[in-house]
Short mmCIF file of C-alpha atoms in Angstrom, two decimals:
data_model
loop_
_atom_site.label_atom_id
_atom_site.label_comp_id
_atom_site.label_asym_id
_atom_site.label_seq_id
_atom_site.Cartn_x
_atom_site.Cartn_y
_atom_site.Cartn_z
CA UNK E 1 71.69 41.89 -41.85
CA UNK E 2 75.23 40.54 -42.09
CA UNK E 3 75.54 39.94 -38.37
CA UNK E 4 78.35 41.22 -36.19
CA UNK E 5 81.47 41.79 -38.24
CA UNK E 6 84.97 41.60 -36.80
CA UNK E 7 88.33 42.28 -38.39
CA UNK E 8 90.89 41.02 -38.75
CA UNK E 9 89.99 37.34 -38.28
CA UNK E 10 93.57 36.48 -37.46
CA UNK E 11 96.38 38.69 -36.21
CA UNK E 12 99.95 37.69 -35.52
CA UNK E 13 102.20 40.32 -34.03
CA UNK E 14 105.35 40.66 -32.01
CA UNK E 15 105.55 41.61 -28.39
CA UNK E 16 105.52 45.36 -27.91
CA UNK E 17 103.52 46.14 -31.02
CA UNK E 18 100.18 47.91 -31.02
CA UNK E 19 97.17 45.81 -31.96
CA UNK E 20 93.77 47.16 -32.99
CA UNK E 21 90.72 44.92 -33.27
CA UNK E 22 87.60 46.18 -34.99
CA UNK E 23 83.91 45.46 -34.67
CA UNK E 24 80.76 46.47 -36.50
CA UNK E 25 77.63 45.62 -34.49
CA UNK E 26 74.24 44.73 -35.88
CA UNK E 27 72.35 47.82 -36.97
CA UNK E 28 69.81 48.95 -34.37
CA UNK E 29 71.48 47.25 -31.44
CA UNK E 30 72.22 49.56 -28.52
CA UNK E 31 74.70 47.43 -26.59
CA UNK E 32 78.15 46.29 -27.62
CA UNK E 33 80.33 43.86 -25.68
CA UNK E 34 83.98 42.84 -25.95
CA UNK E 35 84.99 39.40 -24.67
CA UNK E 36 88.24 37.48 -24.47
CA UNK E 37 88.40 33.69 -24.56
CA UNK E 38 91.35 31.55 -23.52
CA UNK E 39 91.71 27.92 -22.52
CA UNK E 40 92.89 28.90 -19.05
CA UNK E 41 90.37 31.62 -18.19
CA UNK E 42 87.43 30.76 -20.41
CA UNK E 43 85.15 33.54 -21.66
CA UNK E 44 85.72 36.91 -19.98
CA UNK E 45 83.74 40.13 -20.43
CA UNK E 46 86.19 42.96 -20.90
CA UNK E 47 83.99 46.02 -21.45
CA UNK E 48 80.57 46.97 -22.73
CA UNK E 49 78.94 50.05 -24.20
CA UNK E 50 75.40 51.38 -24.27
CA UNK E 51 74.57 53.88 -26.99
CA UNK E 52 78.31 54.31 -27.64
CA UNK E 53 79.08 55.13 -23.97
CA UNK E 54 81.30 52.76 -21.95
CA UNK E 55 79.28 51.40 -19.04
CA UNK E 56 81.56 48.90 -17.33
CA UNK E 57 85.24 48.39 -18.07
CA UNK E 58 86.03 46.47 -14.90
CA UNK E 59 87.02 43.44 -16.95
CA UNK E 60 89.77 45.22 -18.84
CA UNK E 61 92.91 43.49 -17.61
CA UNK E 62 95.21 46.51 -17.42
CA UNK E 63 95.94 49.93 -18.80
CA UNK E 64 97.45 48.46 -21.93
CA UNK E 65 93.90 47.73 -23.06
CA UNK E 66 91.56 50.44 -24.28
CA UNK E 67 88.26 50.42 -26.17
CA UNK E 68 86.33 53.06 -28.02
CA UNK E 69 83.01 53.34 -29.76
CA UNK E 70 83.01 56.55 -31.81
CA UNK E 71 79.62 55.82 -33.36
CA UNK E 72 76.83 53.28 -33.34
CA UNK E 73 78.35 51.19 -36.10
CA UNK E 74 81.98 50.85 -35.07
CA UNK E 75 84.11 49.92 -32.08
CA UNK E 76 87.78 49.21 -31.52
CA UNK E 77 89.74 47.34 -28.90
CA UNK E 78 93.37 48.37 -28.73
CA UNK E 79 96.27 46.73 -26.95
CA UNK E 80 99.42 48.80 -26.60
CA UNK E 81 101.98 47.40 -26.04
CA UNK E 82 100.98 43.80 -26.68
CA UNK E 83 102.39 40.90 -24.67
CA UNK E 84 102.42 37.13 -25.31
CA UNK E 85 99.86 36.60 -22.53
CA UNK E 86 97.38 38.66 -24.55
CA UNK E 87 97.16 35.80 -27.06
CA UNK E 88 93.51 34.79 -27.15
CA UNK E 89 90.36 34.92 -29.24
CA UNK E 90 88.58 38.25 -28.89
CA UNK E 91 84.86 38.37 -29.54
CA UNK E 92 82.57 41.29 -30.09
CA UNK E 93 78.85 40.90 -29.45
CA UNK E 94 75.87 43.21 -29.74
CA UNK E 95 72.34 43.21 -28.40
CA UNK E 96 69.14 45.16 -28.05
CA UNK E 97 68.02 45.18 -24.43
CA UNK E 98 64.25 45.26 -23.97
CA UNK E 99 64.14 45.15 -20.17
CA UNK E 100 64.48 41.40 -19.55
CA UNK E 101 65.28 39.84 -22.85
CA UNK E 102 68.81 40.47 -24.07
CA UNK E 103 70.00 37.90 -26.59
CA UNK E 104 73.53 38.69 -27.62
CA UNK E 105 74.77 38.13 -31.15
CA UNK E 106 78.43 37.24 -31.44
CA UNK E 107 80.92 37.94 -34.17
CA UNK E 108 83.26 35.25 -35.48
CA UNK E 109 86.14 36.49 -33.33
CA UNK E 110 89.69 37.67 -33.88
CA UNK E 111 92.40 35.15 -33.05
CA UNK E 112 95.35 37.12 -31.72
CA UNK E 113 98.81 35.62 -31.42
CA UNK E 114 101.53 37.70 -29.79
CA UNK E 115 105.00 36.26 -30.32
CA UNK J 1 74.74 38.59 -7.51
CA UNK J 2 73.56 36.58 -10.48
CA UNK J 3 75.52 33.44 -11.26
CA UNK J 4 75.41 30.29 -13.37
CA UNK J 5 76.82 26.88 -12.45
CA UNK J 6 77.28 24.55 -15.34
CA UNK J 7 78.27 20.92 -15.47
CA UNK J 8 81.98 20.61 -16.07
CA UNK J 9 83.21 18.61 -18.98
CA UNK J 10 84.49 17.32 -21.08
CA UNK J 11 81.66 15.01 -22.05
CA UNK J 12 82.29 12.23 -24.54
CA UNK J 13 79.40 10.27 -26.02
CA UNK J 14 78.79 7.84 -28.82
CA UNK J 15 76.53 8.80 -31.68
CA UNK J 16 72.80 8.38 -30.87
CA UNK J 17 73.40 8.55 -27.11
CA UNK J 18 71.27 10.70 -24.81
CA UNK J 19 72.74 14.00 -23.69
CA UNK J 20 72.15 16.00 -20.54
CA UNK J 21 74.20 19.05 -19.57
CA UNK J 22 73.18 20.46 -16.20
CA UNK J 23 72.84 24.18 -15.55
CA UNK J 24 71.62 25.86 -12.37
CA UNK J 25 71.42 29.54 -11.64
CA UNK J 26 71.17 32.08 -8.86
CA UNK J 27 69.31 35.26 -9.67
CA UNK J 28 66.95 37.88 -8.37
CA UNK J 29 63.77 38.53 -10.24
CA UNK J 30 62.78 36.66 -13.37
CA UNK J 31 65.74 36.32 -15.70
CA UNK J 32 65.79 34.99 -19.22
CA UNK J 33 67.84 31.83 -19.78
CA UNK J 34 69.88 30.84 -22.79
CA UNK J 35 71.97 28.05 -24.19
CA UNK J 36 74.70 29.09 -26.61
CA UNK J 37 76.81 26.74 -28.72
CA UNK J 38 80.31 27.31 -30.02
CA UNK J 39 81.51 25.11 -32.87
CA UNK J 40 85.26 24.79 -33.40
CA UNK J 41 86.78 27.99 -34.75
CA UNK J 42 83.54 29.95 -34.54
CA UNK J 43 81.83 32.46 -32.29
CA UNK J 44 79.03 31.68 -29.89
CA UNK J 45 75.58 31.34 -31.38
CA UNK J 46 72.23 31.08 -29.69
CA UNK J 47 70.93 27.52 -29.52
CA UNK J 48 67.71 28.07 -27.56
CA UNK J 49 66.13 30.35 -25.02
CA UNK J 50 63.36 30.65 -22.44
CA UNK J 51 62.00 33.86 -21.03
CA UNK J 52 59.74 32.73 -18.18
CA UNK J 53 59.17 29.86 -15.79
CA UNK J 54 58.00 26.57 -17.36
CA UNK J 55 58.93 27.76 -20.85
CA UNK J 56 60.60 25.10 -22.96
CA UNK J 57 63.17 26.24 -25.49
CA UNK J 58 63.96 23.92 -28.37
CA UNK J 59 66.10 23.90 -31.50
CA UNK J 60 67.92 21.30 -33.62
CA UNK J 61 66.60 18.50 -31.39
CA UNK J 62 67.88 20.15 -28.22
CA UNK J 63 65.51 21.11 -25.42
CA UNK J 64 65.70 22.90 -22.09
CA UNK J 65 62.94 23.79 -19.63
CA UNK J 66 63.04 26.82 -17.35
CA UNK J 67 62.45 25.38 -13.87
CA UNK J 68 62.01 28.11 -11.30
CA UNK J 69 61.42 25.71 -8.40
CA UNK J 70 64.81 24.07 -8.93
CA UNK J 71 66.49 27.12 -10.52
CA UNK J 72 67.63 24.95 -13.39
CA UNK J 73 67.79 24.99 -17.18
CA UNK J 74 69.27 21.63 -18.16
CA UNK J 75 70.07 20.98 -21.81
CA UNK J 76 68.94 17.65 -23.30
CA UNK J 77 69.01 15.86 -26.61
CA UNK J 78 67.66 12.41 -27.22
CA UNK J 79 70.13 11.28 -29.88
CA UNK J 80 73.36 13.18 -30.45
CA UNK J 81 75.24 13.31 -33.71
CA UNK J 82 78.91 13.79 -34.50
CA UNK J 83 78.02 17.26 -35.78
CA UNK J 84 76.88 18.24 -32.25
CA UNK J 85 80.48 18.21 -31.06
CA UNK J 86 80.99 21.70 -29.68
CA UNK J 87 81.21 23.73 -26.49
CA UNK J 88 77.88 24.56 -24.85
CA UNK J 89 77.36 27.59 -22.61
CA UNK J 90 74.46 28.24 -20.29
CA UNK J 91 73.72 31.95 -19.82
CA UNK J 92 71.54 34.07 -17.57
CA UNK J 93 69.90 37.28 -18.73
CA UNK J 94 67.61 39.75 -17.02
CA UNK J 95 70.02 42.65 -16.92
CA UNK J 96 71.77 44.44 -19.74
CA UNK J 97 74.57 41.88 -19.83
CA UNK J 98 74.61 38.08 -19.79
CA UNK J 99 76.22 35.91 -17.15
CA UNK J 100 77.80 32.84 -18.77
CA UNK J 101 78.67 29.48 -17.34
CA UNK J 102 82.17 28.12 -17.91
CA UNK J 103 81.13 25.99 -20.86
CA UNK J 104 80.92 22.22 -21.38
CA UNK J 105 82.85 20.62 -24.20
CA UNK J 106 80.96 17.81 -25.89
CA UNK J 107 82.65 15.29 -28.18
CA UNK J 108 80.48 12.80 -30.06
CA UNK J 109 82.24 9.80 -31.55
CA UNK J 110 80.86 7.85 -34.53
#
């Protein structure tokens, strides 16, 4: 398997523009997680899905952020409109939860810069 | 709720020095424990894991033992290399999501 795939790897945009980040989880995994990492706030869980259904979006910072998972092999995180404070590295991770053991596999991340 | 407390960094060592990064946890039940490593410019990757008390996880010369009596999972390596420079995260499993520590940045100088 190719692992978790994220695109784009780098995104530079201007304030007010819409940004869409994409993720393809590992085949067979039933959980998908979106994280944000910044120097100030560290690693934050934004939202996660189980079998394509959003389970907990309490980490989504505000209504400008939205995430979807239309099928088991694809998810998007959208920011509209983007702001400079959204600049961060966004990671997608997937896992297969077997009751206690839940190793997460991370993608390489998307580095977002909002000017 | 479940939580992880991880030694704050940054940690700077010379090559071949001994490394310990402390991690303690609070949890109900019998969680799994993980150490993840993040090299510069990359995503997090699993370094080692332990699924029950007294288990020892090991990989690339790193070790950590699941100590239920002290609720700890300290990361150790006997002789660090420059290539070990990275950020290390302790994580707690047991539910569908992981609880991560804040991360410890390690720099190893030649």
